mmCIF file of C-alpha atoms and ligand atoms in Angstrom:
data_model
loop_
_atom_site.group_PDB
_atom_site.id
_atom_site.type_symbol
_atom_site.label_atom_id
_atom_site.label_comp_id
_atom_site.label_asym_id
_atom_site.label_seq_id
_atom_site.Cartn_x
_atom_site.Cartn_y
_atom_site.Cartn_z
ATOM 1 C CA UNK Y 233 145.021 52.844 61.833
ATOM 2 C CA UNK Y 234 143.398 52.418 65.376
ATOM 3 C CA UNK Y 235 145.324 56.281 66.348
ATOM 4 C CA UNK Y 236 143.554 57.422 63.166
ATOM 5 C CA UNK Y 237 140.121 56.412 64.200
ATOM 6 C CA UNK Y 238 140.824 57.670 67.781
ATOM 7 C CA UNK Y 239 141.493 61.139 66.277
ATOM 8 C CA UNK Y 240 138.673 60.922 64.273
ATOM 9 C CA UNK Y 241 136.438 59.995 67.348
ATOM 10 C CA UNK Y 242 137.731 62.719 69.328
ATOM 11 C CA UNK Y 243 136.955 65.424 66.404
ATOM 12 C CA UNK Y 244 133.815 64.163 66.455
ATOM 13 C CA UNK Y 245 133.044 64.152 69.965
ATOM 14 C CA UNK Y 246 134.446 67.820 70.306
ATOM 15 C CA UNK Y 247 131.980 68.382 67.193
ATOM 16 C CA UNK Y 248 129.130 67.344 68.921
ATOM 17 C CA UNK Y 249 130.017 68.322 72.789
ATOM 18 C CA UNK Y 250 129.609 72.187 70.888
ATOM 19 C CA UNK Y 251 127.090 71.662 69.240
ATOM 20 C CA UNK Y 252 125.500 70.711 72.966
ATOM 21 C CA UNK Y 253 126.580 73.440 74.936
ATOM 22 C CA UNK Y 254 125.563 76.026 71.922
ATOM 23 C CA UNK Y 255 121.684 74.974 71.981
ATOM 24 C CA UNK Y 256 122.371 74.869 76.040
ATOM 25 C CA UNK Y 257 123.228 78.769 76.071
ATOM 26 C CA UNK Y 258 120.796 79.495 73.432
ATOM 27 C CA UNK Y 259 117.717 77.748 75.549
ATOM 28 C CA UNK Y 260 118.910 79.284 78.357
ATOM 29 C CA UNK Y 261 119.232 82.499 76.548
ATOM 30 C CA UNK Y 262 115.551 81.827 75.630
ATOM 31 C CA UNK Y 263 114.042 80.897 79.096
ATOM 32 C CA UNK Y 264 116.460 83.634 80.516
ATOM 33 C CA UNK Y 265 113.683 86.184 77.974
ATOM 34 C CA UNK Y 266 110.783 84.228 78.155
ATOM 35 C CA UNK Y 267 108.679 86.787 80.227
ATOM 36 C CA UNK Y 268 109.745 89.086 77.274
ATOM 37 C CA UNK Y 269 108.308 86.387 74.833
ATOM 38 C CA UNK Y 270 105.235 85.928 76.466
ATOM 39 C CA UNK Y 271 102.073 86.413 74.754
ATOM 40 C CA UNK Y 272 101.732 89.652 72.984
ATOM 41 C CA UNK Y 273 100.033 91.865 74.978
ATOM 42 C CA UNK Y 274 98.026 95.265 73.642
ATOM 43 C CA UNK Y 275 99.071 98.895 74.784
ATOM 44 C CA UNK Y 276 96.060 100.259 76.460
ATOM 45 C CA UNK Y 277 93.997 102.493 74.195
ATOM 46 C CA UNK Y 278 94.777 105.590 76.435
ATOM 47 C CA UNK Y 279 98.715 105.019 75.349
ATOM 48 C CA UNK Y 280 97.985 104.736 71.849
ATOM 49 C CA UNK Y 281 98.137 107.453 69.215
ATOM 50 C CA UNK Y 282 96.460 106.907 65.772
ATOM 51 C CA UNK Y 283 96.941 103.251 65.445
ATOM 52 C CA UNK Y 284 95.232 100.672 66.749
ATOM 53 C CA UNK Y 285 96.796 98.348 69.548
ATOM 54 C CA UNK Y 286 96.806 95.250 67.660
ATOM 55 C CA UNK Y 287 99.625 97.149 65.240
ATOM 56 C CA UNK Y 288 101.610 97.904 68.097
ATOM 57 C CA UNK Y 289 102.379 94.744 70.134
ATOM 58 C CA UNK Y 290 104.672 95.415 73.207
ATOM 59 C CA UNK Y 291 107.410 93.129 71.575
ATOM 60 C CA UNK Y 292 107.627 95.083 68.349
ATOM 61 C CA UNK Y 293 108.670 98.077 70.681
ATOM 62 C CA UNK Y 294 110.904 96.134 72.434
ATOM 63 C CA UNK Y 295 112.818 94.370 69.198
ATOM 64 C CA UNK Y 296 112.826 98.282 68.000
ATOM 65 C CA UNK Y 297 114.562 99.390 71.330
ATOM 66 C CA UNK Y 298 117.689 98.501 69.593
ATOM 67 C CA UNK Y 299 117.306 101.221 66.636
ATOM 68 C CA UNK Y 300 116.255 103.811 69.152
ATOM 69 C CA UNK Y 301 119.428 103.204 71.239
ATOM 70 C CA UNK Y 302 121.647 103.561 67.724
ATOM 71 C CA UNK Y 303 119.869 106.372 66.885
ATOM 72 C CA UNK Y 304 120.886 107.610 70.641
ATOM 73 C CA UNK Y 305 124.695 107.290 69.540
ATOM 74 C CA UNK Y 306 123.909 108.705 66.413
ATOM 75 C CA UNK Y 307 124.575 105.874 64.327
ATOM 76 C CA UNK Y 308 121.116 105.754 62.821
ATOM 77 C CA UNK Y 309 120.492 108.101 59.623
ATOM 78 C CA UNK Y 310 117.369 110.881 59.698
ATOM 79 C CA UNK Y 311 116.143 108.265 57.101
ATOM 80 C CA UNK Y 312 115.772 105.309 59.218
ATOM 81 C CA UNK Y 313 114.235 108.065 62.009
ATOM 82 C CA UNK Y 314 111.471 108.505 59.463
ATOM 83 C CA UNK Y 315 110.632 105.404 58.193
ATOM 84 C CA UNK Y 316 110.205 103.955 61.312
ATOM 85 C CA UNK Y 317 107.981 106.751 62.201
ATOM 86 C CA UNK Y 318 110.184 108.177 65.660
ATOM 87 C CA UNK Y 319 108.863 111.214 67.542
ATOM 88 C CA UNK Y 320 109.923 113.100 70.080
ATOM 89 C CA UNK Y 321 106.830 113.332 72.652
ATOM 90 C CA UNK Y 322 106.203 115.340 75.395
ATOM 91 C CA UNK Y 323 105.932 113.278 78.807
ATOM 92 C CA UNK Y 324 102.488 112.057 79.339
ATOM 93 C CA UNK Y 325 104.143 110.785 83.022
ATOM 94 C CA UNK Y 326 106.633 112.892 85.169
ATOM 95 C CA UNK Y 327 108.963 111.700 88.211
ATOM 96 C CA UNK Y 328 108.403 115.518 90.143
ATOM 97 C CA UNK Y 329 110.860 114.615 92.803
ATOM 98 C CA UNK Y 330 111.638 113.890 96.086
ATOM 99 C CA UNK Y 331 115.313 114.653 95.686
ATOM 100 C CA UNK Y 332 117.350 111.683 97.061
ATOM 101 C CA UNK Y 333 114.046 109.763 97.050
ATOM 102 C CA UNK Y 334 115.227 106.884 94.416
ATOM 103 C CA UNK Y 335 114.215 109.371 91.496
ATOM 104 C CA UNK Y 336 116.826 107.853 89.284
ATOM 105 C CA UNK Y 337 116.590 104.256 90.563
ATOM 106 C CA UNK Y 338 112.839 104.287 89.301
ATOM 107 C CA UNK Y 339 113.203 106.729 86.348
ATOM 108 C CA UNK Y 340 115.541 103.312 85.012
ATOM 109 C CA UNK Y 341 113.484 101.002 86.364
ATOM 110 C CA UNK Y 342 110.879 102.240 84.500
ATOM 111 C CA UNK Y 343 112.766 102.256 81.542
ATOM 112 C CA UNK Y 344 112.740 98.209 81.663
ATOM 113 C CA UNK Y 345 109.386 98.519 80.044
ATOM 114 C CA UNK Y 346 108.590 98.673 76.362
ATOM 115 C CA UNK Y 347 106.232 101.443 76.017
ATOM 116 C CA UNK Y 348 108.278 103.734 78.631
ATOM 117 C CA UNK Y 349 111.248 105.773 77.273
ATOM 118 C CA UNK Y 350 113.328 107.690 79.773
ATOM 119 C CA UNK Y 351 114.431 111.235 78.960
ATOM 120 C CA UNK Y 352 117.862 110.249 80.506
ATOM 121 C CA UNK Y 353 119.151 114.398 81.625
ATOM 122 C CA UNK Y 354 117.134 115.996 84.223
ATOM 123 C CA UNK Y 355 115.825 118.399 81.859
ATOM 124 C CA UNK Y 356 114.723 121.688 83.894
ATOM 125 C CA UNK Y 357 112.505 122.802 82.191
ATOM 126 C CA UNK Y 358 109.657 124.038 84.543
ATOM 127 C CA UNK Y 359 111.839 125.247 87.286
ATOM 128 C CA UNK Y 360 114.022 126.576 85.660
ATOM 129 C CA UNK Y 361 113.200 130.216 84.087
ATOM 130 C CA UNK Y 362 115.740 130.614 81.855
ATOM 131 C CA UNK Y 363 114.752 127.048 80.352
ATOM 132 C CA UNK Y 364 110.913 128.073 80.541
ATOM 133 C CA UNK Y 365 111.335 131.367 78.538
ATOM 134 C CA UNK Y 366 112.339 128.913 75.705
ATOM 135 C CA UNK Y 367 108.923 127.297 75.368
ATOM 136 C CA UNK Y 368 107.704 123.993 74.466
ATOM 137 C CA UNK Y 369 109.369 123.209 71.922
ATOM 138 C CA UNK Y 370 112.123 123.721 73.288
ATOM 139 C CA UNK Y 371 111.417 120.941 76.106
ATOM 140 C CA UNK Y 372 110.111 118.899 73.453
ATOM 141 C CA UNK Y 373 113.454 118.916 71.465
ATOM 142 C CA UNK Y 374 114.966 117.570 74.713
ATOM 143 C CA UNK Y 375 112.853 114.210 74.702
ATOM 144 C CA UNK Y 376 114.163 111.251 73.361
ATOM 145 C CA UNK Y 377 112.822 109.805 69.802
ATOM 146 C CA UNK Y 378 110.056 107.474 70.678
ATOM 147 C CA UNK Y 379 107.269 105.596 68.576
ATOM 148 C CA UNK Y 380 104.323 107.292 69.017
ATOM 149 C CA UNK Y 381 102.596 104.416 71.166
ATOM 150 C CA UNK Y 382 105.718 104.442 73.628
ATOM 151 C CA UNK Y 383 105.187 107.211 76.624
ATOM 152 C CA UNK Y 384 108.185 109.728 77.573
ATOM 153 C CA UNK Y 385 108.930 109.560 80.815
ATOM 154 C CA UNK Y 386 111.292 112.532 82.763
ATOM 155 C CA UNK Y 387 112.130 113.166 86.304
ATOM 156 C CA UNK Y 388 113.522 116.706 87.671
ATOM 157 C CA UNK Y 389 113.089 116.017 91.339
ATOM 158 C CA UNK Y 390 113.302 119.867 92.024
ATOM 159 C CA UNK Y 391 109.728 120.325 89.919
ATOM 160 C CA UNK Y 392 108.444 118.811 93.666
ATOM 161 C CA UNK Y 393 109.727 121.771 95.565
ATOM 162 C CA UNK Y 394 109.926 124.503 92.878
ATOM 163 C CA UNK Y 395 106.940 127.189 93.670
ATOM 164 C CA UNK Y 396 105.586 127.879 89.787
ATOM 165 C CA UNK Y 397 106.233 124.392 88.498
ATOM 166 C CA UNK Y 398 102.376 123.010 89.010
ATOM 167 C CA UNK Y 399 100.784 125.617 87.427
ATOM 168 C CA UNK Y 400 103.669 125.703 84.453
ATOM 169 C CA UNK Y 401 102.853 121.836 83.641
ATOM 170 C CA UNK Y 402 99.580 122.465 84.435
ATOM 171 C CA UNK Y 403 99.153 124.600 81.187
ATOM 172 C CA UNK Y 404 101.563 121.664 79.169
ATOM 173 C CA UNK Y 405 99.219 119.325 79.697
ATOM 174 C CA UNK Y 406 96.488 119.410 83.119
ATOM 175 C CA UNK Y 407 95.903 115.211 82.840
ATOM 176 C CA UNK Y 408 99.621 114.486 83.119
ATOM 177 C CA UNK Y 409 100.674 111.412 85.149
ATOM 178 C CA UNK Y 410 102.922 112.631 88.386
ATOM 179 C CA UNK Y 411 105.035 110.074 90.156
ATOM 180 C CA UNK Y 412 106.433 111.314 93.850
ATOM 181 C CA UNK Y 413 109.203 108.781 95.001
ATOM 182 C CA UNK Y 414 109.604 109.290 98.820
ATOM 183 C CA UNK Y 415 111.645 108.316 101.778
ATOM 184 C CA UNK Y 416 111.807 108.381 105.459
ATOM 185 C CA UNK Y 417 112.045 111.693 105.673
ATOM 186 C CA UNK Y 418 114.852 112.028 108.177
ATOM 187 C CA UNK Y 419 116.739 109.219 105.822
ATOM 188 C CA UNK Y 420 116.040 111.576 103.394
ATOM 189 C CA UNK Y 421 117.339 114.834 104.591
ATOM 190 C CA UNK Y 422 120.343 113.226 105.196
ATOM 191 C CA UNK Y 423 120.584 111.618 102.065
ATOM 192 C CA UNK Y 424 120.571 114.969 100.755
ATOM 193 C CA UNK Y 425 122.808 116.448 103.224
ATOM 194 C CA UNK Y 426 125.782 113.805 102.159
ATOM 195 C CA UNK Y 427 125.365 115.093 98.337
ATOM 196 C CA UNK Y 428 125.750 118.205 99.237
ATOM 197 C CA UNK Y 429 129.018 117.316 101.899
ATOM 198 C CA UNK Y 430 130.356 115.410 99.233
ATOM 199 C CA UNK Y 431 130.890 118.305 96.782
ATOM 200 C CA UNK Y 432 132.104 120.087 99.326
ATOM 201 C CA UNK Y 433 134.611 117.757 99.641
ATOM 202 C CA UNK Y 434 135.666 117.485 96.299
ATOM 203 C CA UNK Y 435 136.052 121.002 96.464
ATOM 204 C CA UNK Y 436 138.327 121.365 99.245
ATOM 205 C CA UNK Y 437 135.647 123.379 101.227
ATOM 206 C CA UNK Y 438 134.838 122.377 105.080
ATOM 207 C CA UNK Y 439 131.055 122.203 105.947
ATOM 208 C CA UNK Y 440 128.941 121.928 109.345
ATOM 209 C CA UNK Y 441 128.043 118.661 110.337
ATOM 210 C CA UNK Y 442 124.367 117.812 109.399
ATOM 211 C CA UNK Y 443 123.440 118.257 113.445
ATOM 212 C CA UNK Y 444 124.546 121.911 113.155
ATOM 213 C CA UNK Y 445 122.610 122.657 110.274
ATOM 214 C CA UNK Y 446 119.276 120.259 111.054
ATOM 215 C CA UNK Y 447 119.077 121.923 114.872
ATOM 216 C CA UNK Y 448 118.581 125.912 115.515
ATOM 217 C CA UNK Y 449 121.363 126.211 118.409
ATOM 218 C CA UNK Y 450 119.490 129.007 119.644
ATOM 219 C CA UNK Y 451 116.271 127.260 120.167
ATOM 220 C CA UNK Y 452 117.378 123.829 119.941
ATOM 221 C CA UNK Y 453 114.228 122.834 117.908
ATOM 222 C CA UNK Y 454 114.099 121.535 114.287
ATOM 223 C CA UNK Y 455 115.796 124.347 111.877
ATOM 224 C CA UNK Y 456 112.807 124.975 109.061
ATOM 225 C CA UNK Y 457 115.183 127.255 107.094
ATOM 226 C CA UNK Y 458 117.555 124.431 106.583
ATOM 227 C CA UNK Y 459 116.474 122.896 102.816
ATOM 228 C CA UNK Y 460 117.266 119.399 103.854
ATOM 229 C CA UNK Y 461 114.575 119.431 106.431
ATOM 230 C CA UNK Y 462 112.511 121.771 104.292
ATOM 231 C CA UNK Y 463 112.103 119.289 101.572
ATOM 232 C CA UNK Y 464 111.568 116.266 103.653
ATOM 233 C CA UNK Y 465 107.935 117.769 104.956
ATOM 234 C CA UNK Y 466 106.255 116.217 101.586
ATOM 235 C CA UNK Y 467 102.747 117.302 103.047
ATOM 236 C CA UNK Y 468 103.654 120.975 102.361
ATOM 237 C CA UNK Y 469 104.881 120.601 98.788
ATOM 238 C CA UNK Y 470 101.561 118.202 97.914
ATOM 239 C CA UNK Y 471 99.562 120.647 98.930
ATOM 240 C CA UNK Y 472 100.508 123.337 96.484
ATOM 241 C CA UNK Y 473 100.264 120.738 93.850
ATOM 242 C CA UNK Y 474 96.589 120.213 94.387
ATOM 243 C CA UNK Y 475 95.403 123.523 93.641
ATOM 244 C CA UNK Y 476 95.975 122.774 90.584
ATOM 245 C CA UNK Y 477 95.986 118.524 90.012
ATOM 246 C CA UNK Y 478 93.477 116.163 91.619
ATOM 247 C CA UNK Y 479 94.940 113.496 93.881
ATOM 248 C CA UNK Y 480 93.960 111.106 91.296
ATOM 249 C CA UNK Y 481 97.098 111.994 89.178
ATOM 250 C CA UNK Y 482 99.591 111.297 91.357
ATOM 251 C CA UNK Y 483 101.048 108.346 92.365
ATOM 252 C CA UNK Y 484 103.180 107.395 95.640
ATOM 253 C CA UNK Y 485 106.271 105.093 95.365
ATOM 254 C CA UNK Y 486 107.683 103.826 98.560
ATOM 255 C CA UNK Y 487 111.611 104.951 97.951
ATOM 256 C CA UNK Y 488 112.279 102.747 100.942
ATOM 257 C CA UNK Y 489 110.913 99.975 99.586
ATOM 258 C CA UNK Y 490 112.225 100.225 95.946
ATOM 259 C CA UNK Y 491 115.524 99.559 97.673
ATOM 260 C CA UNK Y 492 114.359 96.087 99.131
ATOM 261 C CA UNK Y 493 111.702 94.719 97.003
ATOM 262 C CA UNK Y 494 111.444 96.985 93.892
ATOM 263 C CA UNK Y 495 109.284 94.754 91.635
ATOM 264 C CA UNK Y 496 105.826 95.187 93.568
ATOM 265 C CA UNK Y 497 106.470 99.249 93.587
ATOM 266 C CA UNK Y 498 106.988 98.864 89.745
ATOM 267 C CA UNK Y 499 103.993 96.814 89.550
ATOM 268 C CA UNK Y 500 102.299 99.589 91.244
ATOM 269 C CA UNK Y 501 103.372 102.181 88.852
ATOM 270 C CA UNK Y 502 102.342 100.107 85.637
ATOM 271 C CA UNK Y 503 99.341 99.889 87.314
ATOM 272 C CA UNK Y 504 99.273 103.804 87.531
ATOM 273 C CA UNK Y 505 100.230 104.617 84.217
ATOM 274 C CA UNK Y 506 97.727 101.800 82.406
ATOM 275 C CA UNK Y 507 101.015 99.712 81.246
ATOM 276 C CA UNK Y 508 100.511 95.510 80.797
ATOM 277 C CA UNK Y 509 102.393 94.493 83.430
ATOM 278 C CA UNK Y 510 105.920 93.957 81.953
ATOM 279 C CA UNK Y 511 108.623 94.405 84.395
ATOM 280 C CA UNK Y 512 108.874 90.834 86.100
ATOM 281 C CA UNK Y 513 111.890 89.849 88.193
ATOM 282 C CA UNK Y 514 114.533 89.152 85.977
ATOM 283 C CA UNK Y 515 114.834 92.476 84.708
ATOM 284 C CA UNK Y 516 116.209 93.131 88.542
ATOM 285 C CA UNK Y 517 118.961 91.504 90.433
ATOM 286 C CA UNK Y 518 120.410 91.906 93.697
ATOM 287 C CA UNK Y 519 123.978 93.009 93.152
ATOM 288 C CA UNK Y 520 125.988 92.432 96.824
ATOM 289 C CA UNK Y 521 128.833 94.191 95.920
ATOM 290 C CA UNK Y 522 126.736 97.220 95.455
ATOM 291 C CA UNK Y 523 124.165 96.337 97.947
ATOM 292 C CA UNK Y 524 121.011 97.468 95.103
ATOM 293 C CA UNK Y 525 119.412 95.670 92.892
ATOM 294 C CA UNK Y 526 120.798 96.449 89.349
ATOM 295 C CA UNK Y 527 118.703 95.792 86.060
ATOM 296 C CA UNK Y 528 119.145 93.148 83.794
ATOM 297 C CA UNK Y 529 117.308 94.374 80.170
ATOM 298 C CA UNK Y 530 118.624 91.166 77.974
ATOM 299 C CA UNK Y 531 120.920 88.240 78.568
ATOM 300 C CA UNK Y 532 123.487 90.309 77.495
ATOM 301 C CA UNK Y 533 122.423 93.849 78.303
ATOM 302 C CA UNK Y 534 122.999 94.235 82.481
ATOM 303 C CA UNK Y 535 123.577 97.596 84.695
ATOM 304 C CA UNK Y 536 123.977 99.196 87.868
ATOM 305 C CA UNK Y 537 123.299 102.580 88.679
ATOM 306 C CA UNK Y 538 126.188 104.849 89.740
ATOM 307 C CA UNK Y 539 128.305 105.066 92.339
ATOM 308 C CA UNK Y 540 126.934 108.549 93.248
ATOM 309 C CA UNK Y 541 123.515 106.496 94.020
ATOM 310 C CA UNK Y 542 123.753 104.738 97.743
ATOM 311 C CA UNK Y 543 126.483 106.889 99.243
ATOM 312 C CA UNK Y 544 127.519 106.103 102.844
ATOM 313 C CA UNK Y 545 125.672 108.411 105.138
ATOM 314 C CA UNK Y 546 127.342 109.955 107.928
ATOM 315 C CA UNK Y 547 126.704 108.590 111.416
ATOM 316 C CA UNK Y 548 123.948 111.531 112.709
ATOM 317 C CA UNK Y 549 123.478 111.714 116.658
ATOM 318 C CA UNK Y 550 120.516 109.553 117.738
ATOM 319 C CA UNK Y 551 118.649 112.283 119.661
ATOM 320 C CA UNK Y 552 118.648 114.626 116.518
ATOM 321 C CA UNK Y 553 117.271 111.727 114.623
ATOM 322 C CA UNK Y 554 114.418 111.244 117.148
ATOM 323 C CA UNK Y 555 113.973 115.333 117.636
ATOM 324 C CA UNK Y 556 113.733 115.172 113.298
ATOM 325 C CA UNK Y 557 111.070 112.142 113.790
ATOM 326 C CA UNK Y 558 109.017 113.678 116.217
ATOM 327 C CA UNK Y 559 108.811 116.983 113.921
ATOM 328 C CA UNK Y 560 108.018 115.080 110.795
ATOM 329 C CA UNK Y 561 105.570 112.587 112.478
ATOM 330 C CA UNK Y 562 102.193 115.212 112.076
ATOM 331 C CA UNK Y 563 103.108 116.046 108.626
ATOM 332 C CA UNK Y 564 103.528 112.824 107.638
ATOM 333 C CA UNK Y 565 100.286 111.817 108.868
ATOM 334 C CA UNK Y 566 98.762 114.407 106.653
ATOM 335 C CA UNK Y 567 100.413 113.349 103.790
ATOM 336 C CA UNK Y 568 99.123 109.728 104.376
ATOM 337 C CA UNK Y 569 95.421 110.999 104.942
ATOM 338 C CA UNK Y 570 96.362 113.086 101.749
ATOM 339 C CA UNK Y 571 97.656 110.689 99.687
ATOM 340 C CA UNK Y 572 96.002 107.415 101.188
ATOM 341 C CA UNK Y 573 99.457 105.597 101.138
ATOM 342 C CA UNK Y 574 100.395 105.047 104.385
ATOM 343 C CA UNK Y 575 103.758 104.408 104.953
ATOM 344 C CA UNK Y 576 105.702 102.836 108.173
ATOM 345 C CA UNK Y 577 107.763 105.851 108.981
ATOM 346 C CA UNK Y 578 108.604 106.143 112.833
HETATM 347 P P1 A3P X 736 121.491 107.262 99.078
HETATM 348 O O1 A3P X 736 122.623 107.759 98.260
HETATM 349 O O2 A3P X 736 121.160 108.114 100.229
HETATM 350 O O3 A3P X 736 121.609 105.824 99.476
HETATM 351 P P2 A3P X 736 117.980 110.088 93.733
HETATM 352 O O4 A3P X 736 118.178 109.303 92.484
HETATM 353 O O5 A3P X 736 116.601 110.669 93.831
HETATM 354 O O6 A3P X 736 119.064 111.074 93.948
HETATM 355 O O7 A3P X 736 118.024 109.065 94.934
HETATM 356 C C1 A3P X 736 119.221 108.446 95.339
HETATM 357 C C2 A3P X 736 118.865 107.283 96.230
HETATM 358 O O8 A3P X 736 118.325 106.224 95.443
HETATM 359 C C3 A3P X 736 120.045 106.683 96.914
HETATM 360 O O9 A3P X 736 120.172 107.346 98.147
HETATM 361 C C4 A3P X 736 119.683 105.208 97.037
HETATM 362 O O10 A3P X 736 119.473 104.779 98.356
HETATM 363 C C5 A3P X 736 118.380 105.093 96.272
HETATM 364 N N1 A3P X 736 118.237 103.897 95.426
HETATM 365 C C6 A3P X 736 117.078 103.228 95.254
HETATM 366 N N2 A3P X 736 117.247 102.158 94.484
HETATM 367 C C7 A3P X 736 118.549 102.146 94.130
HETATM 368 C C8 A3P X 736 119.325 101.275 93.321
HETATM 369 N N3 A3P X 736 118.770 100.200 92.746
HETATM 370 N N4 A3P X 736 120.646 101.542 93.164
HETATM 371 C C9 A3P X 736 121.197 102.623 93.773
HETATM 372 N N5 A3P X 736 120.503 103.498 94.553
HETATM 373 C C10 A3P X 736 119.189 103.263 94.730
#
């Protein structure tokens, strides 16, 4: 009789001990979303299409998130698409580059936010001319579906570099958002330079060292022709850009920085782009093992970006680093005065 009861006890207890821990996860589940439960708050007016904002609360875009992502894999029907009123919208905002500047890292970053959906390929549309000749609706057909109040984002860092690119966007739309992620821009040439040694690698091929290519042996100054070094003077590229956008379109993200403290540079950009503030710190975690932060979109939902983002850079001779610093220093300046973001390059 008393083992009976003891048995009984024990069911009972194990009853209730998971009953505990299952309201324990689920609070913590909650308090792990709260910033996503917080108050509803209204798309800016300049986001929203024929609605009005109080229709369109942030969270209903981010509960519908999940049909847009089935529809991604194709498991939604062109029903569903239709009833839940999906476009596909051109970009109202565009990451134009820097290559090896964080493009990706901020592209997804961005993506954390309700009313942002990434176009996830680099799409190619302005600089490329075979891509161009296919017109807009063409490009258009490349965005992701979207509800109308949500803003497609893309980013084809080579639009930054890429000679008829402003004036092609220019004529898509001339009040488009532009984002410009930058770097150091000696980190950043040889950012660049290890992408492009790495594929030789993989194809068996042998390439100069970044020294060789960076310095003219002839006149031992800074080689211009070299693309690397080419794309790191920013001021050059901006200024192209202007003739056709006013500085007030742009916007400046510290690369640098969205490597160490990316929430403030995201605040920035929601800033930018008239977004609620949305992004908060636990959408981003430091990761050790991969030395970023990664991005956390749900208790469950977690990722890093991949392994092709923060190679190892090769170790580059100290005085070509300085000579590279010294050459960039007057152009950075100007874009500084340019952009009025002033960043702590040497
Ligand atoms: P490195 O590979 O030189 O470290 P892009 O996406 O424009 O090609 O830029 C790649 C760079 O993004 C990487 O350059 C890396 O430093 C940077 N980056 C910024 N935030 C990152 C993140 N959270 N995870 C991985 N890479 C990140």
């Amino acid at each position: 009789m008393l083992f009976k009861q003891q048995a009984w006890l024990r069911q009972k207890l194990l009853v209730l001990g998971s009953l505990a821990v299952g309201s324990l996860l689920y609070l913590v589940a909650r308090v792990g979303s709260l910033d996503r439960l917080q108050p509803i708050c209204p798309i800016e007016g300049r986001l929203g299409g024929g609605r009005s904002q109080a229709e369109f609360p942030l969270r209903a875009l981010q509960f519908k998130r999940g049909l847009l992502h089935e529809f991604r894999k194709g498991n939604a029907s062109k029903e569903q698409v239709r009833l839940h009123d999906l476009v596909q919208q051109l970009p109202k905002a565009i990451i134009i580059g820097v290559r090896k500047g964080g493009t990706r890292a901020l592209l997804e970053m961005l993506n954390l936010h309700p009313a942002v959906v990434k176009a996830s390929q680099e799409i190619h549309f302005f600089d490329n001319d075979e891509n161009y000749g296919k017109g807009i609706e063409w490009y258009r057909k490349k965005m992701p579906f979207s509800y109308p109040q949500q803003i497609t984002i893309e980013k084809s860092p080579a639009y930054f570099i890429t000679e008829e690119v402003p004036e092609r966007i220019y004529k898509m739309n001339s009040s488009i958002k532009l984002l410009i992620i930058v770097r150091e821009p000696t980190t950043r040439a040889i950012s660049d330079y290890t992408q492009v040694l790495e594929g030789k690698e993989r194809k068996n091929k042998t390439y100069y060292k970044f020294e060789k290519l960076a310095i003219d042996p002839n006149t031992c100054e800074v080689n211009t022709k070299y693309k690397a070094v080419r794309t790191s003077i920013y001021t050059k590229h901006l200024e192209r850009w202007l003739k056709y956008f006013p500085i007030e379109q742009f916007h400046v993200v510290d690369g640098d920085r969205l490597i160490t403290e990316p929430l403030p540079e995201l605040q920035l950009v929601e800033k930018f782009l008239n977004l609620p503030p949305r992004i908060s710190q636990y959408n981003l975690y430091f990761n050790a093992t991969r030395g970023f932060y990664c991005l956390r979109f749900n208790i469950i939902f977690n990722k890093c970006l991949a392994g092709s983002k923060g190679r190892i850079h090769p170790e580059v001779d100290p005085s070509v680093i300085t000579k590279l610093r010294k050459f960039f220093h007057p152009f950075n300046q100007k874009f500084y005065q340019i952009t009025g973001r002033t960043l702590n390059w040497p």
